[in-house]
């Protein structure tokens, strides 16, 4: 009876289908009619389309496979959008219609309950529209998903975000299992690429227009302009219509649709499509085929016979195609598994439609599930192949809503990333570059990429090498060292960064406030970042985040240098150290003594009374300092010693002169103040750069009274204030950051110097909104740029090379220059000493050797002292063998005889004394 009942139900459906499509009936005797339940929301676009597509699928399949022994009989029930209704409908189909499989339900929320019923009755639940990742076929063996899971699109969405350089995004999704199921996957994926989700807008399906408009106003007030929308068509159509009314479909915004909404654009109607201009979407790619083209022709031809008021069915629908392929897959599996209707067992006699006890168990449910899972064929939507209980992910197409159509701008596959076509050769590298996509048209009918980084820049009137704002036209021209560094850093980023420089100015094109006020504009969301000569200080980090610095660090003090009129009586001793003075004196005396020894016997200038000879020793050696000695030297050894000694003296005098000159010069250029203690003690004025944080440093850290501070703008004003001095309306010192001081000293280096310590700051950096994901990217890029000496050197050369080059002024001028020491001239003294000693030893050796016969003639018993005295007396005599005394030889003989007699007499007397002494004993 059951078979007859289902056959009677099936035949009218078949005859209706035949009449709709205008074909001759293919009436074949079917051994088994298999009842299949269909649970859909027939009031929704998806439900209506799916019902029509499945009716066509049923006819098309058996028109081709007329020899099958099984026939599917579809029992369609309207579940509405309620969870309880869907569950009770499915239970009614299982208990009273004895369906052996259920196609549906439509939503993920409904499917969660129906899947549990299917598990209990072992009836396969096959859904072509429940895409939430929270429903897992691996955890529910009787659940089969003949559509792609939502998480399959996450990687493609991620690559879109990366390609367009979006570092922050807002998620808008419906508060259902379908909406919530994808969010954890998106959050994890976006975190991988450091894209920050600034806000998650959760909209309940039951929200009215007023509630949605209020949520959109919150989003509009948010600084983020990139939105990722994940919701069904019914809710999405309301969202975009209201978003357009709120002005959020204009230039500067970007909207990206997930697969669920992208696949249902056609049913929305022209009014909703008009509100979605410029939207990007992603959806599974449907490969073209003859079967698909024939189906589309039949679909359009028979639209008049389909009872629907919607224009949605004029185009092919992805969920409808999946439903079509689901019917084919089930029909193939039923035939393959040999399913018979008599397999439903264990029913009870309860008449209740909701009593779980009325559920029987489908004995062949497991066999049918396995048959479906192993079924493969080429369907209308592409290759039908289930992996882990769900449809294998395919390629995705990326489209741009323009007018009433969707323009395909590219494709995405797991193997290649983005591409313009799907002809994969296996050699292409994976690409996430937007260059692989066609140029999208963004909301506002513009090709300008949304979410340009709004960068505030200060308007400077001085130190324009760092940042300069000109107005050649109505559009400002912004240049300078900070801007070039920013561009170099931008080039080092791993993603594109569209940006717009906005001068922080008033209506007169002048600065609109201090640097602190400029940075605060980031907090109130007027700017996304600030680029310029902005210093990283602690109080500013309370409302912005800074990148790493790109300049030198610190604040220093500049003061005027003055002529030192103080006198030092002993400054002439300063060039040489005490040890060098003593060593030089000893060398002078020793050299003089050596010259006297060498010249005494042969040179009349070196003879005379002992006092005169002693004076001569000192005079001759010291007179060589000025080369003023008048005495001539006649001994060749003396000349040799003198040549070396004069060379030593020359080196010493030149070094002494240079050192003394240096000391006297430095002594004249002294800083007017050497530290801030003297300035504070005397209550002098100090200056700083206007609108700079240095004012706070002077007051809070260095304890200067605010009344003693004066602000200046240009280097010329610095120069004038320092030149006047604190008593003439100027200042005693200027405090500023090192980069500015370097520029100032480059222009006025001869008149000013840096003194005192450097007060630590963190240098210039780029400022961003707190928590901005751009900060770590910029910091890494700044390191790459600043450590590349060629790159940063070229930028510095461009802006600072024209300045006058001075000596390093960062070192405090000091009057305590080091004196020259013995170590500097040790080699010279050694050479001079060796020369003198060698000459002296050679001369003495020759002298002693020549007078040995005289000593040998003496009494051997004479004492050594006697011999030494005798040798000394001989040394004091003239050396008549010398060419200088050749004219005085006779006189020399008489003198020699007289001396000999004197010596003989002395000897005789000495001998007599010895004899008398002996007799006395």
PDB file of C-alpha atoms in Angstrom, residues 162-163 165 193-194 432-433 489-497 774 776-778 780-781 784:
ATOM      1  CA  UNK A 162      46.431  41.948   1.693  1.00  0.00           C
ATOM      2  CA  UNK A 163      46.452  42.986  -1.969  1.00  0.00           C
ATOM      3  CA  UNK A 165      46.885  46.994   1.846  1.00  0.00           C
ATOM      4  CA  UNK A 193      48.574  39.348   8.347  1.00  0.00           C
ATOM      5  CA  UNK A 194      48.341  41.905  11.188  1.00  0.00           C
ATOM      6  CA  UNK A 432      48.597  38.186  -3.921  1.00  0.00           C
ATOM      7  CA  UNK A 433      49.338  41.289  -5.998  1.00  0.00           C
ATOM      8  CA  UNK A 489      60.090  53.567   4.329  1.00  0.00           C
ATOM      9  CA  UNK A 490      56.885  53.195   2.325  1.00  0.00           C
ATOM     10  CA  UNK A 491      58.820  51.464  -0.458  1.00  0.00           C
ATOM     11  CA  UNK A 492      60.189  49.017   2.113  1.00  0.00           C
ATOM     12  CA  UNK A 493      56.715  47.979   3.327  1.00  0.00           C
ATOM     13  CA  UNK A 494      55.442  44.549   2.236  1.00  0.00           C
ATOM     14  CA  UNK A 495      52.157  46.036   0.989  1.00  0.00           C
ATOM     15  CA  UNK A 496      50.957  49.146  -0.865  1.00  0.00           C
ATOM     16  CA  UNK A 497      50.014  52.126   1.259  1.00  0.00           C
ATOM     17  CA  UNK A 774      51.041  49.830  10.875  1.00  0.00           C
ATOM     18  CA  UNK A 776      55.479  47.376  13.655  1.00  0.00           C
ATOM     19  CA  UNK A 777      55.597  47.416   9.858  1.00  0.00           C
ATOM     20  CA  UNK A 778      56.915  50.994   9.802  1.00  0.00           C
ATOM     21  CA  UNK A 780      60.906  47.362  10.696  1.00  0.00           C
ATOM     22  CA  UNK A 781      60.996  49.377   7.476  1.00  0.00           C
ATOM     23  CA  UNK A 784      65.976  48.763   6.907  1.00  0.00           C
TER      24      UNK A 784
END
